[in-house]
PDB file of C-alpha atoms in Angstrom:
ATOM      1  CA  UNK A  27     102.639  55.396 128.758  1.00 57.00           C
ATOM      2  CA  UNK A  28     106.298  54.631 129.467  1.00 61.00           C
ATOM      3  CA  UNK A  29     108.386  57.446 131.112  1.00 69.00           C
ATOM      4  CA  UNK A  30     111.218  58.298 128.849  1.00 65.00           C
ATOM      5  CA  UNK A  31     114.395  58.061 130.928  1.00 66.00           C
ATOM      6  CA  UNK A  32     117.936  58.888 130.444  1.00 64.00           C
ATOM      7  CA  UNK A  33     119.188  55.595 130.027  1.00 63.00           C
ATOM      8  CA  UNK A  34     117.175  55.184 127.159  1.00 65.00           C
ATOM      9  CA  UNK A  35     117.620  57.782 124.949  1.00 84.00           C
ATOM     10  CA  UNK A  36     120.284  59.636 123.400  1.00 90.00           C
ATOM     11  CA  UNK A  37     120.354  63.123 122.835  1.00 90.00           C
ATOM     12  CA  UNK A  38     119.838  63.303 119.712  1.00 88.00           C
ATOM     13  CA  UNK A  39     116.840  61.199 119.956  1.00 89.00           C
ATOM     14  CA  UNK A  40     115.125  63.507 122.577  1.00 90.00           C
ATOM     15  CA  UNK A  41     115.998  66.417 120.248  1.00 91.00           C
ATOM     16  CA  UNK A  42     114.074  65.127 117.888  1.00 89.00           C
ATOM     17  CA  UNK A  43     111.338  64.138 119.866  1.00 91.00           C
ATOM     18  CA  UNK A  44     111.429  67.322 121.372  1.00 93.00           C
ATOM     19  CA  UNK A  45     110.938  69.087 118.035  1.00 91.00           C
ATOM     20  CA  UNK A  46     108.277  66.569 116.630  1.00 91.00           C
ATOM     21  CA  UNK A  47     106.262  67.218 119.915  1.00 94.00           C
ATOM     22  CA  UNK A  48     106.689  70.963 119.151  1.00 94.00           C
ATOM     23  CA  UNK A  49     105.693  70.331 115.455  1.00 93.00           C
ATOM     24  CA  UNK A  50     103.120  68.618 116.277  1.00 95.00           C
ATOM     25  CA  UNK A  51     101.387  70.889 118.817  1.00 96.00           C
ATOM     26  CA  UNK A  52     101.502  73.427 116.267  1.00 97.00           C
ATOM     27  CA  UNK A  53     100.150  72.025 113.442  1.00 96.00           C
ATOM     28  CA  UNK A  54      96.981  70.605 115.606  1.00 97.00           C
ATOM     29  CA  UNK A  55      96.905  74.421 117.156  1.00 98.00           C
ATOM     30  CA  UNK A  56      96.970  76.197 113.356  1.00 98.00           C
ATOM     31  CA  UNK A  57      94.246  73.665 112.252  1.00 97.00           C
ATOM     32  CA  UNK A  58      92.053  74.683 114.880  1.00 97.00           C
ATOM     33  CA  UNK A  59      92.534  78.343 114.228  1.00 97.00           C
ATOM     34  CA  UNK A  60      91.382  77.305 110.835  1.00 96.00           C
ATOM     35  CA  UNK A  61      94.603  76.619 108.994  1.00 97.00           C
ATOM     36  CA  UNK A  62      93.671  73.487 108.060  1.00 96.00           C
ATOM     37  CA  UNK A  63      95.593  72.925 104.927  1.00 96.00           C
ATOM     38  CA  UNK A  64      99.078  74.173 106.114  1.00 96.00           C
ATOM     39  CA  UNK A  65     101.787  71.550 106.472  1.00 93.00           C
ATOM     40  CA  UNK A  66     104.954  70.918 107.979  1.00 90.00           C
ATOM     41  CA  UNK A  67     106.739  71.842 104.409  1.00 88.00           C
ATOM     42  CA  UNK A  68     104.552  74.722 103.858  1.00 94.00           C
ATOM     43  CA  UNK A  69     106.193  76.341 106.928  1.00 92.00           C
ATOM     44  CA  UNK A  70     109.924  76.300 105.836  1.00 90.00           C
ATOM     45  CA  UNK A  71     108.871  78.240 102.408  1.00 94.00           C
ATOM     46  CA  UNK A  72     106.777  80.455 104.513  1.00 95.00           C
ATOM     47  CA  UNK A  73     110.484  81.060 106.728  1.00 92.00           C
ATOM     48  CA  UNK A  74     111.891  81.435 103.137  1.00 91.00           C
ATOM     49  CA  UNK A  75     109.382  84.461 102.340  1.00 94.00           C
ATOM     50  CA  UNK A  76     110.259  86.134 105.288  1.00 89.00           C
ATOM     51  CA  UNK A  77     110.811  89.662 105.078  1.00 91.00           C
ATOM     52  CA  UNK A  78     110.284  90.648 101.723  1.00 92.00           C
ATOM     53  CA  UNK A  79     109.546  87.908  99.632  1.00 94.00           C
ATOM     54  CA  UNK A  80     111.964  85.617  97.161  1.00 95.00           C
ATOM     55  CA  UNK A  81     112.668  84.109  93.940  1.00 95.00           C
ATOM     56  CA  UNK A  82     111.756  80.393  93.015  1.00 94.00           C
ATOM     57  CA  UNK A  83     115.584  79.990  92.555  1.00 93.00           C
ATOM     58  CA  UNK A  84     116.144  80.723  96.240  1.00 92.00           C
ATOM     59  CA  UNK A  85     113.704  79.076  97.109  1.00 93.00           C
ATOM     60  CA  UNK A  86     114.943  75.591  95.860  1.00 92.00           C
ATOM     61  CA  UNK A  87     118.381  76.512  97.402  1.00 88.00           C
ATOM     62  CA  UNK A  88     116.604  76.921 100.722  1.00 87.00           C
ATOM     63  CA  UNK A  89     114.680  74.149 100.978  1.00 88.00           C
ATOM     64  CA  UNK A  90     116.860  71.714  98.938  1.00 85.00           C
ATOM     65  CA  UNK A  91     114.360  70.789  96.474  1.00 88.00           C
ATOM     66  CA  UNK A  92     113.744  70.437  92.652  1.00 93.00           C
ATOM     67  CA  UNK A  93     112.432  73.424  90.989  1.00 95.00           C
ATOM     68  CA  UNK A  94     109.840  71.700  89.582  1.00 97.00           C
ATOM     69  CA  UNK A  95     108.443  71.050  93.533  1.00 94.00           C
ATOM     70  CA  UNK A  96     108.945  74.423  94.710  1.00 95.00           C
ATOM     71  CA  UNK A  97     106.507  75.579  91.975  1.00 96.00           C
ATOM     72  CA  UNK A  98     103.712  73.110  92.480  1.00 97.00           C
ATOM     73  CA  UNK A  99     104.069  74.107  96.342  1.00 96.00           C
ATOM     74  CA  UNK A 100     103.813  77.821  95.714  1.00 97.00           C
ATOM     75  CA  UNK A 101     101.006  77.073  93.172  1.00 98.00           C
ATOM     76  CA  UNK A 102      99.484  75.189  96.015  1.00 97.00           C
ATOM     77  CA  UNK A 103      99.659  78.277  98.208  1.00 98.00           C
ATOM     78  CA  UNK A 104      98.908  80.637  96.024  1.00 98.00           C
ATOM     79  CA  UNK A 105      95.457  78.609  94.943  1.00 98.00           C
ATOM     80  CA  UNK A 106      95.457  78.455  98.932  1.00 98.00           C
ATOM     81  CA  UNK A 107      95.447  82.270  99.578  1.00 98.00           C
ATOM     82  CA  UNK A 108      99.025  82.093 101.570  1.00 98.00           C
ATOM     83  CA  UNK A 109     101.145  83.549  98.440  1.00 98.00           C
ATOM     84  CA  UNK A 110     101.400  85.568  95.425  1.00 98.00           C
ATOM     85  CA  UNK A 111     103.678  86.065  93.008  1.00 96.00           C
ATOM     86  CA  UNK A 112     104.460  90.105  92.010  1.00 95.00           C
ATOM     87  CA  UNK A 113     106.927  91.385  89.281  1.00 92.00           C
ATOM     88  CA  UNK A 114     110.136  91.283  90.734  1.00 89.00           C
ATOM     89  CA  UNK A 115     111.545  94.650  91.280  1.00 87.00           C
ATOM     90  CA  UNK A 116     114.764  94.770  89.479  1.00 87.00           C
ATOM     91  CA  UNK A 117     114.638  91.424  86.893  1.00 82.00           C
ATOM     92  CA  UNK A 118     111.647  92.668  84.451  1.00 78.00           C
ATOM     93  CA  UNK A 119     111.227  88.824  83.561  1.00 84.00           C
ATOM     94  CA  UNK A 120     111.406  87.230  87.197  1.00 83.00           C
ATOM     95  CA  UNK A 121     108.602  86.878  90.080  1.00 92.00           C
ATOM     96  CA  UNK A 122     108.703  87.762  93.353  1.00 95.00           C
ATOM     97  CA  UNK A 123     107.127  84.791  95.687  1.00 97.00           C
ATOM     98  CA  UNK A 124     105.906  87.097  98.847  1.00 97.00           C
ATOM     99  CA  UNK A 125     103.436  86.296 101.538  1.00 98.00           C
ATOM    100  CA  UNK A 126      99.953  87.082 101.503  1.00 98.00           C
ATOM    101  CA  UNK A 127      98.148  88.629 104.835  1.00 98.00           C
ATOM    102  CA  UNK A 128      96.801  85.084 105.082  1.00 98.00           C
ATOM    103  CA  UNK A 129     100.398  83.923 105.034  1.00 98.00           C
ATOM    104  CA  UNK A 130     101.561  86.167 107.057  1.00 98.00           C
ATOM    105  CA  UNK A 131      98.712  85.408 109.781  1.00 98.00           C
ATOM    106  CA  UNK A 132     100.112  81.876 109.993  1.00 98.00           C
ATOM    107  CA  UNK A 133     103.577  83.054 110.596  1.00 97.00           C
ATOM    108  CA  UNK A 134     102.337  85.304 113.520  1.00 98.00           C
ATOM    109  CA  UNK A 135     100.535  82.564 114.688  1.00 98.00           C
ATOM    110  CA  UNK A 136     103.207  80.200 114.487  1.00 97.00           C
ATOM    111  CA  UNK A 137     105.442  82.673 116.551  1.00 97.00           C
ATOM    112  CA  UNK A 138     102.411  82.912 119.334  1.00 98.00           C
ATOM    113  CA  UNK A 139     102.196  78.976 119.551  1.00 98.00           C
ATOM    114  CA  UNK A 140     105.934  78.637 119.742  1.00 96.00           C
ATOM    115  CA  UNK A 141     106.295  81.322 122.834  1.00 97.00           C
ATOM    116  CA  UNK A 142     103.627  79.749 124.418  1.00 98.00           C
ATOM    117  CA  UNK A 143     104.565  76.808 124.189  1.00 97.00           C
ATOM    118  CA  UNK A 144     108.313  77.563 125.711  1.00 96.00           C
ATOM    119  CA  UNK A 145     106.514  79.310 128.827  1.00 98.00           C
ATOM    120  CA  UNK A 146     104.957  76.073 128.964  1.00 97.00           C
ATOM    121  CA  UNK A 147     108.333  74.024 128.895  1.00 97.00           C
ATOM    122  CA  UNK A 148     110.243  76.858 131.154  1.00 98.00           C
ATOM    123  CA  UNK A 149     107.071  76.236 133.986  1.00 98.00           C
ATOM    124  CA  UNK A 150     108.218  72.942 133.536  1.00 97.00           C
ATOM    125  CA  UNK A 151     112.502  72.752 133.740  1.00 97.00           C
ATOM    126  CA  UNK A 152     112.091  76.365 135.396  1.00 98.00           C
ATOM    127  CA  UNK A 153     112.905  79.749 133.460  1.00 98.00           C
ATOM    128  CA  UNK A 154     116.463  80.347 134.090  1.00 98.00           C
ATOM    129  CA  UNK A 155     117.312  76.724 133.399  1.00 98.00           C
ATOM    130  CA  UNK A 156     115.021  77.332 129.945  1.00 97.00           C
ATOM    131  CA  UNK A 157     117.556  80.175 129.007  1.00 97.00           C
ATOM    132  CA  UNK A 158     120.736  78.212 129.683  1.00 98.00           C
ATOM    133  CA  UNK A 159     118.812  75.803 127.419  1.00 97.00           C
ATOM    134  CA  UNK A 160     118.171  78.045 124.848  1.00 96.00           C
ATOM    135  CA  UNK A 161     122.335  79.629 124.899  1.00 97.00           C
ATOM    136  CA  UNK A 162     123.679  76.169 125.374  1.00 96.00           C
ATOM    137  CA  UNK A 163     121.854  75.008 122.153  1.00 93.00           C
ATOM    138  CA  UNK A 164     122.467  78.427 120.240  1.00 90.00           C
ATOM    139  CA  UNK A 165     126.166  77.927 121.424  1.00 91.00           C
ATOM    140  CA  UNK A 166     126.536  74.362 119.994  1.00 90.00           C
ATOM    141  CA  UNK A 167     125.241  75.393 116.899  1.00 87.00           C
ATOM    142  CA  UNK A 168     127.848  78.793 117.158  1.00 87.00           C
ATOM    143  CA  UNK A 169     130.962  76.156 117.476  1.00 89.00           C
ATOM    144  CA  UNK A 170     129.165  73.086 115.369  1.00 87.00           C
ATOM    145  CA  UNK A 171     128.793  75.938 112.076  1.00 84.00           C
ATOM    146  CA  UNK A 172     131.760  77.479 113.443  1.00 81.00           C
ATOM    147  CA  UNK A 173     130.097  80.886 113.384  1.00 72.00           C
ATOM    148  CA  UNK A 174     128.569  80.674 109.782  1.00 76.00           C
ATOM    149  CA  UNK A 175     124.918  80.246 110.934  1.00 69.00           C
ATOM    150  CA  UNK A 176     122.346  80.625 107.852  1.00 64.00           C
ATOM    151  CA  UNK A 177     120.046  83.249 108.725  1.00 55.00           C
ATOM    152  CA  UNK A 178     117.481  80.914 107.463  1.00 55.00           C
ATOM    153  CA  UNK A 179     116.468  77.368 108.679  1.00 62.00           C
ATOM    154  CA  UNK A 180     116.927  75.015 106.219  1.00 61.00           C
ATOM    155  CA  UNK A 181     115.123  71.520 106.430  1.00 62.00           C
ATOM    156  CA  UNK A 182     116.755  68.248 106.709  1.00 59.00           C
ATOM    157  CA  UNK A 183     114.755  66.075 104.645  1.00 49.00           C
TER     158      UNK A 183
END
């Protein structure tokens, strides 16, 4: 296989072959831990779960889809053992989306894969050039948002 060099591709193009590489690694890495049914999408509601749950409403605001897909994903899930809906705590007629311990064993895995898989890369470029990686990124994003980073990752679809 072809070398990638830097005459060849722009950064944005290695960014996002970066992240599919990452993605990709993890998804093979949850299916053999027997997570065989999670996908890319699933993750980005699971990030919208996390701490305490959410609404379907925020839910579609996070992930920038139509209501109507939001609930056939967390009925998906939920048939799937990853969520459950609860009463929510102060609207009597609304539901609380949270994660299950089955959903919440994905996320932990997901964090173990992606810290492995940075030692991996800093082994690679070295460790203190991985952190000037990881603050020249984080401030791009500072000055690209112009401070106003989301707490949550939203997908670009």
């Amino acid at each position: 296989m072809p070398q990638i060099s830097r005459h060849n591709q722009d950064l944005a193009s290695l960014l996002s072959l970066t992240f599919s590489s990452l993605n990709q690694e993890l998804h093979m890495r949850l299916n053999e831990m027997g997570f065989t049914d999670v996908r890319p999408a699933h993750g980005f509601l699971f990030q919208g779960l996390i701490p305490d749950g959410s609404t379907a409403k925020a839910l579609v605001q996070h992930l920038g889809i139509t209501k109507q897909a939001v609930s056939q994903m967390v009925d998906e899930l939920e048939a799937r053992g990853y969520v459950a809906r609860k009463p929510h705590p102060s609207d009597g007629r609304g539901k609380l989306i949270i994660l299950t311990e089955r959903g919440w064993s994905v996320v932990r895995s997901k964090e173990k894969i992606y810290t492995e898989v940075e030692e991996r890369w800093a082994k690679i470029i070295g460790h203190n050039r991985m952190k000037e990686l990881h603050e020249d990124l984080l401030s791009i994003v500072n000055f690209t948002s112009e401070g106003n980073i989301p707490h949550r990752l939203r997908p670009v679809w």
